[in-house]
Amino acid sequence: MSDLIKIAVDAMGGDGSPKKIIDGIIYNHKSSHENFFKIFGNENEIQKNINNKINKDFYEIVHTNNIVKSTDSPLEAAKKGKDTSMWLAIESVKKKDTDIVISAGNTGALLVIAKLNLKMIENIDKPALSALWPNKKGMSVVLDLGANIECSSKNLVDFSIMGASLYKSLYPNETPNAALLNIGSEEVKGNEIIKETFQILNEKNLKNFKFSGYIEGNELMNGDVNVIVSDGFTGNVALKTAEGTANFITNELKKAINGSILGKISSLLNISNLKKFKKRLDPRLYNGAIFIGLDSPVVKSHGGTDFIGFSNSLDVCNRIVKGNLIDKIRDNI
């Protein structure tokens, strides 16, 4: 069992926890026996949901009654002490008892507690929140998605390197191709920070990824680049806009299909294509944001996802560890 990837799981974060978290672990374990789960939270509730559905060789429970609530501010969460399920899970990575940590809990609290416990990778000033987005040709890594509202040109250069390292860790057979999210594709467009970042990346002797300049918001899904870099304010707005647009399209399509007999007949004739469309826009398939820049990987699952979404974020954990993300960032920096 020593070759298993050890994942520290905060079982008490997010909606419907710990049942959703444990159901996600069970679902993930059915398809892969590569992970060992160190689960932090209320032992009675966790054990009740596991109910002998996983061999005990593949998990361990660390009991605590103290949890970080979704309504807690980051400061309140940190003041709750070192026995919350979130703190203990992060601490286990710090102690090298586990390889990676995941939580569906309070995002701000997770970032603050992670920064209190873990060191930054040398020469990295700020961690970034990154995630996977679908595009026409596959997937893209997008960062920062809200961890840093204000960024310097050095931060954006660091994000480019870290994003490319993450992409290579997840997709080892593909070449990272990075671009800066901007209001235009011309070199003169954008604020001084993004123009300075463009110049630095353009002049660097980049060996580990390709730099393709600027990308506009309407090109994010084209798939011409696969690492998209911005400050946290811009990235978060882009993320929420994309999520809202996807939900709007899905809901309007449902109305059109169910609104008339002709629509229902058409949906039956095109059921295979509709299933593919629904799957492509299913946010559960892209669940699992990653705080990168810290010396141990920290994954944030969406608090509102279901057990399938959480299971997919466990897959992300597995691939990050297998891909040696932290070593790749250190080498590239």
Short mmCIF file of C-alpha atoms in Angstrom, two decimals:
data_model
loop_
_atom_site.label_atom_id
_atom_site.label_comp_id
_atom_site.label_asym_id
_atom_site.label_seq_id
_atom_site.Cartn_x
_atom_site.Cartn_y
_atom_site.Cartn_z
CA MET A 1 0.00 0.00 0.00
CA SER A 2 3.03 2.30 0.25
CA ASP A 3 2.74 3.25 -3.43
CA LEU A 4 -0.79 4.62 -3.00
CA ILE A 5 -1.33 8.35 -3.45
CA LYS A 6 -2.28 9.71 -0.04
CA ILE A 7 -5.07 12.30 -0.14
CA ALA A 8 -6.02 14.32 2.96
CA VAL A 9 -9.78 14.97 2.85
CA ASP A 10 -11.64 17.62 4.85
CA ALA A 11 -14.92 15.70 5.12
CA MET A 12 -16.91 18.46 6.80
CA GLY A 13 -16.77 21.25 4.19
CA GLY A 14 -19.42 22.11 1.59
CA ASP A 15 -23.14 21.43 1.23
CA GLY A 16 -24.35 17.98 2.28
CA SER A 17 -21.15 17.00 4.03
CA PRO A 18 -19.93 14.57 5.15
CA LYS A 19 -22.29 12.29 3.17
CA LYS A 20 -21.49 13.88 -0.18
CA ILE A 21 -17.75 13.72 0.51
CA ILE A 22 -17.82 10.07 1.55
CA ASP A 23 -20.09 9.12 -1.37
CA GLY A 24 -17.55 10.82 -3.66
CA ILE A 25 -14.71 8.83 -2.10
CA ILE A 26 -16.64 5.57 -2.52
CA TYR A 27 -17.50 6.42 -6.13
CA ASN A 28 -13.88 7.29 -6.88
CA HIS A 29 -12.61 4.12 -5.21
CA LYS A 30 -14.84 1.95 -7.40
CA SER A 31 -13.03 3.13 -10.54
CA SER A 32 -9.51 3.39 -9.10
CA HIS A 33 -7.62 1.70 -6.29
CA GLU A 34 -4.66 4.08 -6.50
CA ASN A 35 -5.64 6.40 -3.65
CA PHE A 36 -5.46 6.21 0.13
CA PHE A 37 -7.84 8.62 1.89
CA LYS A 38 -6.98 10.21 5.23
CA ILE A 39 -10.38 11.59 6.24
CA PHE A 40 -10.77 14.37 8.81
CA GLY A 41 -14.06 15.04 10.59
CA ASN A 42 -16.74 13.53 12.83
CA GLU A 43 -15.85 9.83 12.99
CA ASN A 44 -19.38 8.60 13.78
CA GLU A 45 -20.93 10.43 10.81
CA ILE A 46 -18.11 9.44 8.47
CA GLN A 47 -18.17 5.76 9.49
CA LYS A 48 -21.96 5.67 9.15
CA ASN A 49 -21.68 6.80 5.53
CA ILE A 50 -18.74 4.57 4.63
CA ASN A 51 -20.64 1.57 6.01
CA ASN A 52 -17.96 -0.97 4.96
CA LYS A 53 -18.12 0.11 1.31
CA ILE A 54 -14.34 0.59 1.20
CA ASN A 55 -11.67 -1.81 2.42
CA LYS A 56 -10.02 -0.39 5.55
CA ASP A 57 -6.63 -0.65 3.84
CA PHE A 58 -7.64 2.35 1.73
CA TYR A 59 -8.73 4.87 4.36
CA GLU A 60 -8.13 6.23 7.83
CA ILE A 61 -10.39 8.52 9.88
CA VAL A 62 -9.03 11.28 12.12
CA HIS A 63 -11.78 12.39 14.46
CA THR A 64 -12.64 16.01 15.28
CA ASN A 65 -15.90 17.77 16.12
CA ASN A 66 -14.59 21.23 15.27
CA ILE A 67 -15.33 22.48 11.75
CA VAL A 68 -14.98 25.62 9.64
CA LYS A 69 -18.43 26.88 8.64
CA SER A 70 -19.25 28.41 5.27
CA THR A 71 -20.31 31.59 7.10
CA ASP A 72 -16.97 31.97 8.93
CA SER A 73 -14.66 34.74 7.80
CA PRO A 74 -11.07 33.61 7.06
CA LEU A 75 -9.97 35.23 10.34
CA GLU A 76 -12.73 33.50 12.32
CA ALA A 77 -11.78 30.18 10.73
CA ALA A 78 -8.13 30.61 11.67
CA LYS A 79 -9.07 31.57 15.25
CA LYS A 80 -11.08 28.36 15.70
CA GLY A 81 -7.78 26.65 16.39
CA LYS A 82 -5.76 23.77 15.11
CA ASP A 83 -8.35 21.05 15.60
CA THR A 84 -10.79 21.88 12.79
CA SER A 85 -11.11 19.27 10.06
CA MET A 86 -9.75 21.78 7.52
CA TRP A 87 -6.69 22.73 9.59
CA LEU A 88 -5.85 19.11 10.44
CA ALA A 89 -6.14 18.05 6.80
CA ILE A 90 -3.77 20.81 5.67
CA GLU A 91 -1.42 20.10 8.56
CA SER A 92 -1.14 16.45 7.45
CA VAL A 93 0.29 17.63 4.11
CA LYS A 94 2.67 19.94 5.94
CA LYS A 95 3.92 16.98 7.99
CA LYS A 96 4.27 14.88 4.79
CA ASP A 97 1.78 12.33 6.13
CA THR A 98 -0.21 12.90 2.91
CA ASP A 99 0.65 14.04 -0.63
CA ILE A 100 -2.18 16.50 -1.29
CA VAL A 101 -5.18 18.01 0.50
CA ILE A 102 -8.73 18.65 -0.70
CA SER A 103 -11.67 20.50 0.83
CA ALA A 104 -15.12 21.56 -0.38
CA GLY A 105 -15.31 24.10 2.43
CA ASN A 106 -14.96 27.86 2.79
CA THR A 107 -12.60 29.09 0.02
CA GLY A 108 -11.23 32.11 1.89
CA ALA A 109 -10.61 30.06 5.02
CA LEU A 110 -8.90 27.33 3.02
CA LEU A 111 -6.48 29.82 1.45
CA VAL A 112 -5.67 31.54 4.76
CA ILE A 113 -5.18 28.30 6.72
CA ALA A 114 -3.10 26.85 3.88
CA LYS A 115 -0.86 29.94 3.88
CA LEU A 116 -0.50 29.74 7.67
CA ASN A 117 0.63 26.11 7.48
CA LEU A 118 2.50 25.85 4.21
CA LYS A 119 5.45 27.75 2.78
CA MET A 120 5.55 29.43 -0.60
CA ILE A 121 7.66 27.84 -3.31
CA GLU A 122 10.96 29.73 -3.48
CA ASN A 123 10.76 32.88 -5.66
CA ILE A 124 6.93 32.76 -5.79
CA ASP A 125 5.31 35.77 -4.05
CA LYS A 126 1.62 34.86 -4.24
CA PRO A 127 -0.39 31.66 -4.67
CA ALA A 128 -2.96 31.57 -7.47
CA LEU A 129 -6.33 29.84 -7.72
CA SER A 130 -6.51 27.87 -10.95
CA ALA A 131 -9.08 25.59 -12.55
CA LEU A 132 -9.83 23.57 -15.68
CA TRP A 133 -12.14 24.93 -18.37
CA PRO A 134 -13.40 23.08 -21.44
CA ASN A 135 -12.52 24.37 -24.91
CA LYS A 136 -13.18 23.21 -28.47
CA LYS A 137 -10.02 21.10 -28.55
CA GLY A 138 -9.85 19.79 -24.97
CA MET A 139 -9.15 21.61 -21.72
CA SER A 140 -7.50 24.83 -20.55
CA VAL A 141 -5.94 25.84 -17.24
CA VAL A 142 -7.14 29.30 -16.16
CA LEU A 143 -5.63 31.39 -13.36
CA ASP A 144 -5.91 33.45 -11.18
CA LEU A 145 -9.60 33.01 -10.36
CA GLY A 146 -9.87 35.22 -7.30
CA ALA A 147 -7.00 34.69 -4.86
CA ASN A 148 -5.27 37.97 -5.80
CA ILE A 149 -7.25 41.06 -6.82
CA GLU A 150 -4.12 43.11 -7.50
CA CYS A 151 -1.11 41.62 -9.26
CA SER A 152 2.29 42.86 -10.41
CA SER A 153 3.94 41.86 -13.68
CA LYS A 154 6.12 39.43 -11.72
CA ASN A 155 3.00 37.79 -10.28
CA LEU A 156 1.54 37.33 -13.76
CA VAL A 157 4.81 35.89 -15.05
CA ASP A 158 4.83 33.49 -12.09
CA PHE A 159 1.20 32.54 -12.80
CA SER A 160 2.14 31.78 -16.42
CA ILE A 161 4.95 29.47 -15.31
CA MET A 162 2.80 27.79 -12.64
CA GLY A 163 -0.18 27.42 -14.99
CA ALA A 164 2.02 25.83 -17.66
CA SER A 165 3.50 23.48 -15.04
CA LEU A 166 0.00 22.50 -13.90
CA TYR A 167 -1.12 21.85 -17.47
CA LYS A 168 1.95 19.67 -18.12
CA SER A 169 1.31 17.75 -14.90
CA LEU A 170 -2.29 17.01 -15.90
CA TYR A 171 -1.59 16.46 -19.61
CA PRO A 172 2.01 15.19 -19.85
CA ASN A 173 1.81 14.44 -23.58
CA GLU A 174 0.74 17.96 -24.59
CA THR A 175 2.60 21.27 -24.85
CA PRO A 176 1.43 24.20 -22.67
CA ASN A 177 0.57 27.30 -24.72
CA ALA A 178 -0.03 30.38 -22.55
CA ALA A 179 -1.71 33.74 -23.20
CA LEU A 180 -2.65 36.79 -21.14
CA LEU A 181 -6.36 37.64 -20.89
CA ASN A 182 -6.73 41.19 -22.19
CA ILE A 183 -9.17 43.65 -23.81
CA GLY A 184 -7.53 43.27 -27.21
CA SER A 185 -4.92 41.27 -29.11
CA GLU A 186 -2.71 44.25 -30.09
CA GLU A 187 0.47 44.91 -28.10
CA VAL A 188 -0.65 48.45 -27.20
CA LYS A 189 -3.88 47.28 -25.53
CA GLY A 190 -4.29 46.85 -21.78
CA ASN A 191 -2.92 48.45 -18.63
CA GLU A 192 0.76 48.99 -17.89
CA ILE A 193 1.09 45.83 -15.78
CA ILE A 194 -0.22 43.50 -18.47
CA LYS A 195 1.87 45.23 -21.17
CA GLU A 196 4.97 44.88 -19.01
CA THR A 197 4.15 41.19 -18.45
CA PHE A 198 3.79 40.74 -22.21
CA GLN A 199 7.25 42.20 -22.78
CA ILE A 200 8.86 40.02 -20.10
CA LEU A 201 7.32 36.80 -21.42
CA ASN A 202 8.03 37.77 -25.01
CA GLU A 203 11.71 38.33 -24.26
CA LYS A 204 12.21 35.31 -21.98
CA ASN A 205 13.88 32.21 -23.36
CA LEU A 206 10.91 29.98 -22.58
CA LYS A 207 11.75 26.29 -22.71
CA ASN A 208 8.78 24.71 -20.99
CA PHE A 209 5.85 26.40 -22.68
CA LYS A 210 4.89 28.54 -25.64
CA PHE A 211 3.77 32.15 -25.13
CA SER A 212 1.10 33.36 -27.57
CA GLY A 213 0.59 36.96 -26.41
CA TYR A 214 -2.92 38.18 -25.62
CA ILE A 215 -6.29 36.47 -25.73
CA GLU A 216 -9.69 38.18 -25.58
CA GLY A 217 -12.69 36.95 -23.60
CA ASN A 218 -14.57 35.77 -26.69
CA GLU A 219 -11.67 33.46 -27.61
CA LEU A 220 -11.38 31.61 -24.29
CA MET A 221 -13.12 28.48 -25.61
CA ASN A 222 -11.39 28.32 -29.01
CA GLY A 223 -8.66 26.00 -27.76
CA ASP A 224 -5.86 27.87 -29.56
CA VAL A 225 -4.19 28.36 -26.15
CA ASN A 226 -4.48 26.09 -23.12
CA VAL A 227 -3.09 28.25 -20.28
CA ILE A 228 -4.96 31.53 -19.72
CA VAL A 229 -3.49 34.03 -17.27
CA SER A 230 -5.05 37.06 -15.55
CA ASP A 231 -5.26 38.85 -12.22
CA GLY A 232 -7.78 37.45 -9.74
CA PHE A 233 -10.42 40.15 -10.32
CA THR A 234 -10.55 39.66 -14.10
CA GLY A 235 -10.29 35.89 -13.85
CA ASN A 236 -13.12 35.61 -11.35
CA VAL A 237 -15.42 37.79 -13.48
CA ALA A 238 -14.59 35.65 -16.52
CA LEU A 239 -15.29 32.46 -14.56
CA LYS A 240 -18.66 33.62 -13.24
CA THR A 241 -19.64 34.91 -16.69
CA ALA A 242 -18.77 31.57 -18.29
CA GLU A 243 -20.68 29.64 -15.60
CA GLY A 244 -23.72 31.90 -15.98
CA THR A 245 -23.68 31.61 -19.77
CA ALA A 246 -23.45 27.80 -19.62
CA ASN A 247 -26.39 27.66 -17.19
CA PHE A 248 -28.41 30.05 -19.37
CA ILE A 249 -27.85 27.96 -22.51
CA THR A 250 -28.69 24.70 -20.71
CA ASN A 251 -31.88 26.09 -19.14
CA GLU A 252 -33.08 27.70 -22.38
CA LEU A 253 -32.46 24.46 -24.26
CA LYS A 254 -34.53 22.56 -21.68
CA LYS A 255 -37.38 25.07 -22.10
CA ALA A 256 -37.25 24.77 -25.89
CA ILE A 257 -37.26 20.96 -25.76
CA ASN A 258 -40.06 20.64 -23.18
CA GLY A 259 -42.12 23.58 -24.39
CA SER A 260 -43.94 21.87 -27.25
CA ILE A 261 -44.74 18.47 -28.72
CA LEU A 262 -42.47 19.24 -31.68
CA GLY A 263 -39.62 20.02 -29.29
CA LYS A 264 -40.12 16.73 -27.45
CA ILE A 265 -40.17 14.75 -30.69
CA SER A 266 -37.03 16.55 -31.86
CA SER A 267 -35.28 15.75 -28.57
CA LEU A 268 -36.10 12.05 -28.95
CA LEU A 269 -34.64 12.05 -32.47
CA ASN A 270 -31.49 13.79 -31.26
CA ILE A 271 -31.11 12.16 -27.86
CA SER A 272 -27.53 11.02 -28.47
CA ASN A 273 -26.35 14.52 -29.47
CA LEU A 274 -28.25 16.12 -26.59
CA LYS A 275 -26.55 13.77 -24.11
CA LYS A 276 -23.14 14.73 -25.52
CA PHE A 277 -24.05 18.42 -25.27
CA LYS A 278 -25.24 18.05 -21.68
CA LYS A 279 -22.09 16.17 -20.70
CA ARG A 280 -19.85 18.80 -22.30
CA LEU A 281 -21.43 21.55 -20.17
CA ASP A 282 -21.65 19.49 -16.97
CA PRO A 283 -19.66 21.51 -14.38
CA ARG A 284 -19.09 18.37 -12.30
CA LEU A 285 -16.61 17.13 -14.92
CA TYR A 286 -14.38 20.18 -14.35
CA ASN A 287 -14.67 20.34 -10.57
CA GLY A 288 -11.51 20.92 -8.58
CA ALA A 289 -9.73 24.28 -8.38
CA ILE A 290 -6.07 24.26 -7.33
CA PHE A 291 -4.14 26.70 -5.14
CA ILE A 292 -0.68 26.71 -6.70
CA GLY A 293 2.44 28.47 -5.45
CA LEU A 294 2.47 26.77 -2.04
CA ASP A 295 5.04 24.03 -1.42
CA SER A 296 2.27 21.42 -1.18
CA PRO A 297 -0.75 21.16 -3.49
CA VAL A 298 -4.15 22.27 -2.15
CA VAL A 299 -7.34 21.46 -4.09
CA LYS A 300 -10.68 23.24 -3.62
CA SER A 301 -13.81 21.34 -4.62
CA HIS A 302 -16.93 23.40 -5.32
CA GLY A 303 -19.06 23.48 -2.17
CA GLY A 304 -22.29 22.97 -4.11
CA THR A 305 -21.21 20.05 -6.27
CA ASP A 306 -22.52 16.51 -5.75
CA PHE A 307 -20.60 13.30 -5.04
CA ILE A 308 -19.75 12.81 -8.73
CA GLY A 309 -18.21 16.29 -8.87
CA PHE A 310 -16.24 15.58 -5.71
CA SER A 311 -15.04 12.28 -7.15
CA ASN A 312 -13.79 14.13 -10.23
CA SER A 313 -11.82 16.51 -8.01
CA LEU A 314 -10.20 13.46 -6.39
CA ASP A 315 -9.10 12.42 -9.89
CA VAL A 316 -7.49 15.86 -10.24
CA CYS A 317 -5.63 15.24 -6.96
CA ASN A 318 -4.36 11.93 -8.26
CA ARG A 319 -3.10 13.43 -11.53
CA ILE A 320 -1.42 16.39 -9.80
CA VAL A 321 0.61 14.10 -7.53
CA LYS A 322 1.45 11.72 -10.37
CA GLY A 323 2.53 14.66 -12.51
CA ASN A 324 4.93 15.99 -9.85
CA LEU A 325 3.42 19.49 -10.03
CA ILE A 326 5.49 21.07 -7.25
CA ASP A 327 8.78 19.79 -8.70
CA LYS A 328 7.79 21.07 -12.14
CA ILE A 329 7.11 24.56 -10.79
CA ARG A 330 10.40 24.62 -8.90
CA ASP A 331 12.32 23.52 -12.01
CA ASN A 332 10.56 26.03 -14.27
CA ILE A 333 10.88 28.97 -11.88
#
